[in-house]
Structures are given as C-alpha cells and as structure tokens.
XYZ file of C-alpha atoms in Angstrom:
504
model
C 38.186 6.260 18.322
C 37.263 2.761 17.125
C 37.393 1.320 20.655
C 35.888 4.259 22.546
C 32.431 5.005 21.202
C 28.925 5.208 22.681
C 27.867 1.973 20.986
C 29.566 -1.032 22.620
C 32.378 -2.690 20.680
C 30.626 -6.093 20.738
C 27.473 -4.607 19.250
C 29.433 -2.952 16.439
C 31.344 -6.166 15.730
C 28.098 -8.154 15.500
C 26.612 -5.651 13.049
C 29.781 -5.802 10.965
C 29.734 -9.606 10.869
C 26.059 -9.740 9.882
C 26.632 -7.148 7.157
C 29.572 -9.140 5.807
C 27.539 -12.347 5.855
C 24.706 -10.786 3.867
C 27.236 -9.464 1.338
C 28.857 -12.870 0.780
C 27.747 -14.717 -2.392
C 26.702 -17.983 -0.688
C 25.249 -16.904 2.654
C 23.825 -13.721 1.174
C 21.974 -15.680 -1.506
C 20.446 -18.048 1.053
C 19.310 -15.164 3.237
C 17.843 -13.309 0.248
C 15.878 -16.385 -0.855
C 14.357 -16.823 2.603
C 13.551 -13.133 2.956
C 12.004 -13.023 -0.522
C 9.885 -16.065 0.349
C 8.641 -14.381 3.515
C 7.835 -11.194 1.595
C 5.881 -13.189 -1.003
C 3.873 -14.877 1.736
C 3.124 -11.484 3.291
C 1.943 -10.125 -0.051
C -0.639 -12.907 -0.312
C -1.969 -12.669 3.241
C -2.789 -9.318 4.768
C -5.285 -6.445 4.773
C -4.017 -5.348 1.360
C -5.546 -8.534 -0.160
C -9.130 -7.479 -0.786
C -12.037 -9.924 -0.623
C -14.194 -10.631 -3.644
C -16.330 -7.683 -4.647
C -13.778 -5.053 -3.575
C -11.269 -3.173 -5.738
C -8.932 -0.200 -5.397
C -9.790 3.315 -6.549
C -6.598 4.430 -8.291
C -7.804 7.363 -10.431
C -9.928 10.403 -9.713
C -13.531 9.793 -10.813
C -14.293 11.483 -14.125
C -17.208 13.178 -12.427
C -17.429 13.873 -8.707
C -19.712 11.557 -6.743
C -22.857 12.670 -4.972
C -22.785 12.712 -1.179
C -25.037 9.649 -0.990
C -22.733 7.695 -3.287
C -19.656 8.545 -1.218
C -21.354 7.445 1.997
C -22.399 4.224 0.291
C -18.810 3.530 -0.779
C -17.631 4.164 2.781
C -20.187 1.668 4.082
C -18.670 -0.902 1.740
C -15.152 -0.012 2.903
C -16.304 -0.372 6.522
C -17.362 -3.962 5.800
C -13.653 -4.834 5.454
C -13.205 -4.544 9.240
C -13.544 -7.822 11.129
C -12.282 -6.850 14.613
C -15.207 -5.804 16.800
C -13.485 -3.073 18.806
C -16.846 -1.769 20.019
C -17.138 -4.886 22.205
C -13.736 -4.416 23.854
C -11.901 -6.989 21.759
C -8.795 -4.858 21.136
C -5.798 -4.020 23.251
C -5.880 -0.242 23.656
C -6.879 1.281 20.295
C -10.222 2.816 21.338
C -10.150 4.190 24.862
C -13.440 6.020 25.446
C -16.704 4.201 26.146
C -18.889 7.287 26.499
C -21.198 7.716 23.512
C -22.366 11.100 24.810
C -18.756 12.334 24.768
C -18.510 11.281 21.133
C -21.550 13.406 20.318
C -19.983 16.418 22.031
C -16.551 15.916 20.475
C -18.083 15.449 17.019
C -19.863 18.787 17.316
C -16.690 20.522 18.488
C -14.621 18.930 15.717
C -17.138 20.059 13.098
C -17.030 23.623 14.449
C -13.220 23.786 14.296
C -12.438 21.475 11.355
C -11.010 24.330 9.234
C -8.957 25.974 11.968
C -5.154 26.101 12.007
C -3.178 27.542 14.957
C -0.328 28.469 12.617
C -2.555 31.438 11.725
C -2.848 32.650 15.289
C -4.350 36.033 14.357
C -7.204 34.248 12.609
C -7.798 31.537 15.208
C -7.265 33.253 18.540
C -9.720 30.887 20.201
C -7.609 27.850 19.265
C -4.507 29.543 20.668
C -6.363 30.126 23.933
C -7.474 26.500 24.102
C -3.975 25.141 23.414
C -2.465 27.343 26.117
C -5.146 26.174 28.546
C -4.640 22.496 27.691
C -0.878 22.793 28.277
C -1.461 24.635 31.554
C -4.100 22.189 32.827
C -1.912 19.177 32.036
C 1.010 20.959 33.677
C -1.064 21.366 36.854
C -1.919 17.655 36.766
C 1.814 16.921 36.846
C 2.617 19.498 39.552
C 4.496 21.922 37.337
C 6.089 24.475 39.682
C 5.154 27.534 37.610
C 3.737 28.449 34.214
C 3.864 25.230 32.208
C 5.857 25.379 28.963
C 5.122 23.002 26.101
C 2.860 22.207 23.177
C -0.012 20.084 21.993
C 1.408 17.635 19.446
C 0.001 15.041 17.052
C 0.697 12.104 19.379
C 3.112 10.528 21.809
C 5.787 9.953 19.201
C 5.906 13.628 18.257
C 5.955 14.623 21.932
C 8.987 12.377 22.474
C 10.644 13.578 19.251
C 10.234 17.189 20.336
C 11.628 16.497 23.797
C 14.702 14.700 22.465
C 15.342 17.463 19.918
C 14.974 20.010 22.730
C 17.331 18.168 25.090
C 19.861 17.817 22.255
C 19.852 21.515 21.392
C 19.785 22.600 25.039
C 22.807 20.403 25.852
C 24.685 21.736 22.845
C 24.056 25.346 23.854
C 24.754 24.924 27.567
C 27.444 22.210 27.561
C 28.801 22.119 24.025
C 27.812 18.463 23.512
C 27.928 17.672 19.790
C 27.823 13.850 19.927
C 24.769 13.405 22.126
C 23.385 10.189 23.587
C 20.373 9.254 25.675
C 20.162 6.367 28.162
C 16.949 4.299 28.044
C 15.710 1.015 29.462
C 15.139 -1.497 26.648
C 11.429 -1.224 27.495
C 11.286 2.498 26.580
C 9.047 3.291 23.616
C 10.573 2.986 20.103
C 9.821 6.685 19.619
C 13.106 7.361 21.423
C 14.921 5.309 18.771
C 13.024 7.185 16.075
C 14.075 10.505 17.609
C 17.661 9.260 17.664
C 17.460 8.371 13.964
C 15.938 11.730 13.041
C 18.172 13.939 15.177
C 21.490 12.047 15.136
C 21.398 11.006 18.765
C 22.870 7.721 19.961
C 20.743 5.504 22.209
C 22.316 3.476 25.011
C 19.850 0.699 25.846
C 19.938 -0.685 29.381
C 18.522 -4.187 30.049
C 15.771 -4.796 32.601
C 15.551 -7.521 35.225
C 14.386 -10.766 33.528
C 11.921 -11.540 36.335
C 10.574 -8.148 37.430
C 11.002 -6.406 34.033
C 12.046 -3.277 35.930
C 15.248 -1.422 35.177
C 17.816 -1.048 37.935
C 18.526 2.687 38.355
C 22.177 1.869 39.076
C 22.458 0.396 35.577
C 21.102 3.646 34.140
C 23.658 5.619 36.167
C 26.510 3.369 35.052
C 25.614 3.943 31.381
C 25.830 7.743 31.610
C 28.908 9.399 30.094
C 30.071 12.888 29.218
C 27.908 12.953 26.067
C 24.663 11.967 27.790
C 22.003 14.625 27.393
C 19.054 12.788 28.903
C 17.923 9.642 30.695
C 14.457 8.142 30.269
C 11.859 6.608 32.559
C 8.351 5.358 31.732
C 5.200 5.489 33.853
C 4.351 2.855 32.882
C 6.339 1.180 30.120
C 4.211 -0.340 27.369
C 5.240 -4.028 27.198
C 4.594 -5.139 30.786
C 2.986 -2.121 32.451
C 5.889 -1.673 34.892
C 6.531 1.751 36.471
C 10.164 2.834 36.318
C 11.611 4.238 39.554
C 11.353 7.944 38.743
C 12.393 8.972 42.267
C 15.755 7.228 41.848
C 16.124 8.454 38.254
C 15.502 12.024 39.398
C 18.334 11.732 41.926
C 20.600 10.339 39.201
C 19.689 13.143 36.779
C 20.631 15.755 39.372
C 23.820 13.960 40.398
C 25.074 13.683 36.807
C 23.541 16.975 35.588
C 21.551 15.402 32.744
C 17.944 15.728 31.649
C 15.223 13.274 32.690
C 12.322 12.676 30.338
C 9.347 10.931 31.946
C 7.299 9.142 29.312
C 3.697 9.221 30.540
C 2.221 8.855 27.058
C 0.419 5.672 28.063
C -0.508 6.366 31.673
C -0.619 10.158 31.644
C -4.350 10.479 32.280
C -4.417 7.660 34.840
C -1.435 8.112 37.160
C -2.244 11.722 38.214
C -5.631 10.466 39.461
C -4.637 7.132 40.982
C -4.119 8.363 44.526
C -7.551 10.005 44.663
C -8.995 6.865 43.061
C -7.592 4.781 45.923
C -4.425 3.448 44.300
C -1.432 5.492 45.571
C 1.855 5.228 43.676
C 5.342 6.751 44.188
C 6.061 10.289 42.850
C 6.669 10.497 39.106
C 6.310 14.114 37.973
C 7.616 17.673 38.396
C 7.443 17.270 42.177
C 10.799 15.561 41.635
C 13.511 18.171 40.911
C 15.361 16.059 38.349
C 12.421 15.747 35.941
C 12.998 18.087 32.982
C 10.270 16.953 30.549
C 7.114 14.832 30.456
C 5.137 13.457 27.507
C 1.403 12.847 28.062
C -1.055 11.436 25.530
C -4.463 13.064 25.713
C -5.810 10.743 23.009
C -5.593 7.671 25.230
C -7.052 7.944 28.734
C -7.728 11.643 28.185
C -10.540 10.334 25.956
C -10.155 12.729 23.057
C -9.812 11.926 19.359
C -6.617 10.471 17.911
C -3.849 12.859 17.034
C -3.417 14.598 20.383
C -0.633 14.608 22.982
C 1.169 17.138 25.175
C 4.884 17.663 25.799
C 5.838 19.640 28.911
C 9.131 21.182 30.090
C 10.197 22.280 33.545
C 11.598 25.597 32.266
C 10.762 28.005 29.494
C 14.498 28.049 28.637
C 14.221 24.409 27.608
C 11.036 25.056 25.640
C 12.818 27.756 23.625
C 15.016 24.998 22.215
C 11.979 23.147 20.868
C 11.072 26.084 18.644
C 12.660 26.381 15.203
C 12.926 29.802 13.632
C 13.888 30.799 10.081
C 14.675 34.512 9.994
C 16.074 35.000 6.464
C 13.218 33.562 4.373
C 11.841 35.976 1.741
C 8.350 34.916 2.820
C 8.905 36.444 6.240
C 10.054 35.249 9.645
C 8.841 31.676 10.165
C 8.831 30.186 13.654
C 7.162 26.924 14.606
C 7.038 24.980 17.892
C 6.317 21.471 16.541
C 7.246 19.202 13.637
C 4.246 20.354 11.625
C 3.735 23.950 10.610
C 0.032 23.842 9.873
C -1.805 21.856 12.519
C -5.462 20.786 12.840
C -7.000 23.183 15.331
C -9.921 20.782 15.655
C -7.698 18.313 17.509
C -6.792 20.999 20.031
C -10.443 21.993 20.404
C -11.699 18.456 21.043
C -8.863 17.858 23.507
C -9.910 20.963 25.422
C -13.563 19.887 25.250
C -12.841 16.353 26.511
C -10.855 17.691 29.478
C -13.544 20.212 30.340
C -16.264 17.567 30.026
C -14.587 14.897 32.180
C -13.099 17.214 34.771
C -11.232 16.017 37.844
C -14.124 13.909 39.124
C -14.716 12.239 35.772
C -11.069 11.280 35.317
C -10.842 9.968 38.881
C -13.915 7.791 38.332
C -12.617 6.517 34.986
C -9.207 5.766 36.515
C -10.769 3.860 39.397
C -12.761 1.775 36.917
C -9.776 0.916 34.698
C -7.355 0.139 37.549
C -9.910 -2.094 39.264
C -10.368 -3.917 35.983
C -6.609 -4.377 35.601
C -6.287 -5.759 39.152
C -9.197 -8.117 38.464
C -7.515 -9.392 35.288
C -4.185 -9.905 37.078
C -5.859 -11.848 39.892
C -7.585 -14.061 37.332
C -4.418 -14.700 35.327
C -2.527 -15.733 38.458
C -5.002 -18.593 38.952
C -4.500 -20.114 35.477
C -2.117 -23.058 35.318
C 0.824 -22.508 32.989
C 0.331 -18.734 32.785
C 2.518 -16.134 34.530
C 1.952 -12.395 34.834
C 5.088 -10.544 33.707
C 6.387 -8.497 36.628
C 4.074 -6.464 38.858
C 2.007 -4.119 36.664
C 0.277 -1.326 38.583
C -1.540 0.723 35.946
C -3.602 -0.418 32.932
C -1.246 -2.640 30.923
C -0.802 -6.316 31.708
C 1.574 -8.793 30.072
C 1.590 -12.540 30.561
C 3.762 -15.423 29.414
C 4.348 -19.137 30.008
C 7.407 -21.130 30.969
C 5.534 -24.324 30.110
C 4.191 -23.873 26.572
C 4.700 -21.601 23.555
C 2.764 -18.447 24.452
C 2.510 -17.534 20.775
C 0.234 -20.546 20.288
C -2.098 -19.003 22.861
C -1.903 -15.728 20.937
C -3.108 -17.544 17.814
C -5.940 -19.164 19.810
C -7.112 -15.815 21.154
C -7.001 -14.261 17.690
C -9.254 -17.056 16.411
C -11.633 -16.292 19.275
C -11.920 -12.687 18.081
C -9.361 -10.950 20.301
C -6.876 -8.443 18.880
C -4.062 -8.385 21.447
C -0.388 -7.445 21.186
C 2.498 -9.920 21.256
C 5.761 -9.319 23.089
C 9.305 -10.538 22.450
C 12.489 -10.930 24.496
C 10.811 -12.761 26.229
C 7.714 -13.927 24.382
C 4.432 -12.798 25.861
C 0.974 -11.363 25.277
C -0.081 -7.862 26.279
C -3.294 -5.956 26.736
C -3.813 -2.270 27.478
C -7.141 -2.192 29.297
C -9.557 0.606 28.434
C -13.067 1.615 29.411
C -14.293 -0.628 26.592
C -13.049 -3.621 28.593
C -15.021 -2.487 31.628
C -18.331 -3.396 29.995
C -20.008 -6.289 31.847
C -18.491 -9.681 31.056
C -15.616 -8.550 28.809
C -12.720 -9.314 31.196
C -14.451 -12.509 32.360
C -14.725 -13.641 28.736
C -11.055 -12.876 28.132
C -10.062 -14.879 31.220
C -12.305 -17.739 30.129
C -10.705 -17.816 26.676
C -7.199 -17.660 28.173
C -8.084 -20.453 30.605
C -9.450 -22.611 27.782
C -6.403 -22.020 25.586
C -4.005 -22.728 28.455
C -5.747 -26.043 29.156
C -5.330 -27.065 25.510
C -1.671 -25.985 25.442
C -0.915 -27.885 28.664
C -2.012 -31.126 26.975
C 0.845 -30.756 24.478
C 3.219 -28.088 25.825
C 5.931 -28.925 23.296
C 3.676 -28.328 20.287
C 5.426 -26.528 17.461
C 4.111 -23.116 16.564
C 2.288 -22.588 13.296
C 0.908 -19.665 11.297
C 1.395 -16.255 12.872
C 2.759 -17.872 16.035
C 5.550 -19.467 14.020
C 6.343 -16.139 12.372
C 6.682 -14.346 15.721
C 8.862 -17.127 17.079
C 11.078 -17.075 14.026
C 11.468 -13.293 14.110
C 12.546 -13.393 17.761
C 15.247 -15.958 16.989
C 16.871 -14.145 14.051
C 20.157 -12.747 15.397
C 20.594 -10.255 12.541
C 17.886 -7.733 13.403
C 18.434 -5.903 10.114
C 16.647 -8.830 8.428
C 13.651 -8.344 10.706
C 13.815 -4.643 9.863
C 13.699 -5.415 6.129
C 10.616 -7.578 6.601
C 8.956 -4.913 8.768
C 9.570 -2.291 6.074
C 7.970 -4.650 3.565
C 4.787 -4.515 5.649
C 4.533 -0.768 5.122
C 5.312 -1.074 1.433
C 2.387 -3.483 1.195
C 0.226 -1.173 3.312
C 0.342 1.446 0.556
C -0.076 -1.016 -2.321
C -3.164 -0.836 -4.520
C -2.409 -3.704 -6.902
C -2.465 -7.472 -6.912
C 0.049 -9.230 -4.619
C 1.280 -6.014 -3.112
C 2.181 -4.313 -6.387
C 1.970 -0.533 -6.237
C-alpha cells in the first residue's frame, strides 16, 4: 500500500522530508524566522495598509446613515483604487466595453435583485431564464439533445460541481471509492480545489517545455483503475494553449473515463471563432468522449461577475450533481449547486446579455478580440529578448525571456500602470485580452512599454531582481511548496484585517 498509491513515491518522500525539516529544531527555526519576516513585510505593504485620511469601519453606526452620506463614503472608498481598468490596463478582470450593455444589465439587475431560484414557485421567470441559458449554451457547444446543467457562481463552482458529479457517477456505476483525475499541470487550480473538497486525488501531467502543450499519450499513461475523469482546457490560462480535445476524447472512450473540457476562459470565444474567420479543431460535444464542459458567461459572455454554466452530456450524469436530503424535519431539500439560495439577478443579467449580443454580436466581439491577440503576438515576436510562450490561438498570451529576468520587466510594466499576471515554472508574463484592450492605441502602448523595458533589460541582462520581482523569483525557487502555501494564506488573512499591520 505504501508503494502503490496514486501519488508518486518520490513526491510523497519529498513531502515527508520537507515536513521533517520544518519540524527539526535548527532548520525549522531558520525557516520560521524567514517566513515570519516575509509575513511582516507583507503586513506593511499591501492594500490593507490604508493611506492617510482613511480608516476602517469596525462597528455598526449608532444611527443609520442617510443615502447621501453612504454614497459619499463609497466615493472615498473608490479613491483607494489606483489601477485604471477603464483604459484597458488590466489583464482580464473587466471584459465588456459596451456602456449601453451596462445600462441594460443594471436595469435588469435592479428588477431581479431580490429574486432567488431556490423558491421556484415564487420566481418562475428566473427558472425559465436559467433553463434557457443552459439550453442556449448547450446549443453553442453542440449538445446532442436537451442540455443538462446549471448556472453557477463562476468557473470554480462549475468545475467543483463537475468533479463532484464525476466522482459520484463513477462510484455508482463502477464502484470507485478512491477516485483520481488526470490533469495537465496547466489546468486551472479549481481542479485541485475540487480534489481538496471532495477527497479526489489529482495526477498532474507535465507539458512540453517549449510548446506548453500536453502530450495526450502522457495523459493516457497516467490513467489507472481509479481514474474517474481526464481534463482538457480550451484554452489553458497561463499560455493560452488549446489542449488536443480530439485526442483526449479518443482516450476517454478507450479507457472508459469522463472528459471534462474547461472552457471557462474561452467559452464565449471558441464557439464563434470559425464564423469569425479563425477555425480551430473540434472541442465540444461533437466529440463523443466529452462528458462535461464548464463555460464562464461572466467573461466573454459579457455579463456581470458571478455567472458560469456547467453542462453534462447526459441527464444521468446531471442527477449526480444534485444533492437531496429527504429526512429533514423542514421538508425534502434538494439543491443542484453548492449554494442553496442563489441570486436570481445574476441569472437574469446573464440571460439579458446573451439575448442582447446574440450570435452576430458574439461573432463580431470574437473577431475583434482574436485579431487583437494576433496583433499583440506579432508585435511581441519582433522585440529582442522576448519570446512568446507556445502558440496561443485564443485571447491569452504569455511571454518570457531567455536573456533577462522577465520578472524585472513585470515590475517595469507595473510602474507604467499595467496590471498583468506573472507566471512561474517557467517565469513569464501573461495577459488575457478583452474588449477593453481593443480601444485605439491600447495594444500599441503595451507593445511600446514592453519594447522599452526589454531594451533596458538587455543593457544589463544579469541584473538581480528587486521588490516584487525578487519575491516572485524567490517563491519559484522554494522547493518546499508548503512554505509558499503558508505565505499565500497569510495574504488572505491580511485581506480581511481591519487593524494596523494586518491585525484583525
């Protein structure tokens, strides 16, 4: 049993050694001192450190504020923001550039802000809209019949629901009680979160270091008798690479396992790419091995945050998503998602956004974003010292350097007002292009700033990293990832702090 487990022996030995080292009096003390120092530095430098003139509200006001007062306080809170997302300075984050859509969605949200589909007899209109959203998205992904699934609160919940469903389905149909899923290392961390929540083991498969694509044969070789599902992304987040869903579908059928296609990021681009003039290989229910798909409507579907869809090939699978308590004194309680009560307004604005854009609107928006991505890639390829990571085909682009420390460029771009994502293993920078970036001059300005930074870095390519760049570099080099996990958890402790130096 010790030798034959889903997690490789070497991985378990490494974890054991790191745990022993942290428990030892000498090494453990040194590690604790360094971690404590890092935590102290974080407490003194972050969004939880308020500028002069701001303080935390920690008690209810003795007397409720007037509407005007509340709006005034919110204006002051809004002054804390220093990233100008309205000008396309962020990676992803805000996807819609249509002010008229915002007016429509605001009206719809206001109309449905008190609705809750848990009370289906009261909010029959919300039920109708959710069923229509699921069906319309199912049609986009060539579902062969009546689409089965739910609107969820976001991509993570869609993935959580799918993994829970695959787990329960495999237990009922195959008797698997020690389930695992097989994912490329580039798959979204939501799969790891699902594994933690639902006691599923994750087998991570490396990707090619040059193309950043996973070899389907490596996925097949990782499958064993406890595998309930394999995973492919269209595209994956870090580098924008499309996994080979055609090959993964064949593997899923051959080994009789599920195949979850994660289209959370590209779900409202890839169905329209062919009509927009950018054909791509099949990726959806046209392929017989695909058992579930996750699609975020709150990204390129251009609705408000807190909206995604999870779809299943069969209603039999969907049944396993639903939890049902039949012996509760309060009555029979069945629920399809993690939450019981859900904001019906999110369903309503999702429906409204889809009805407003329509097929032609989404095709036009897709054409605009993909053209912008191709333009950015072409520009990056002309910059000395910069390399595009793999061959991205959708909206996400990652770049790195084999000449200088790319994290130094990340720091430069942050100083120039950009809010981009950093990558690790290997180091890189990433942007998810949105309609905000399609405003005149935005991509050209980004390329200009990258070009300028690269020229500076090329003058001293061996320059040591400093500031945030040094922190990212250090984190990537720490072999004991539990230490990085501790520091990451500290971030969220500080996030909720309302006292000086991160004190709660």
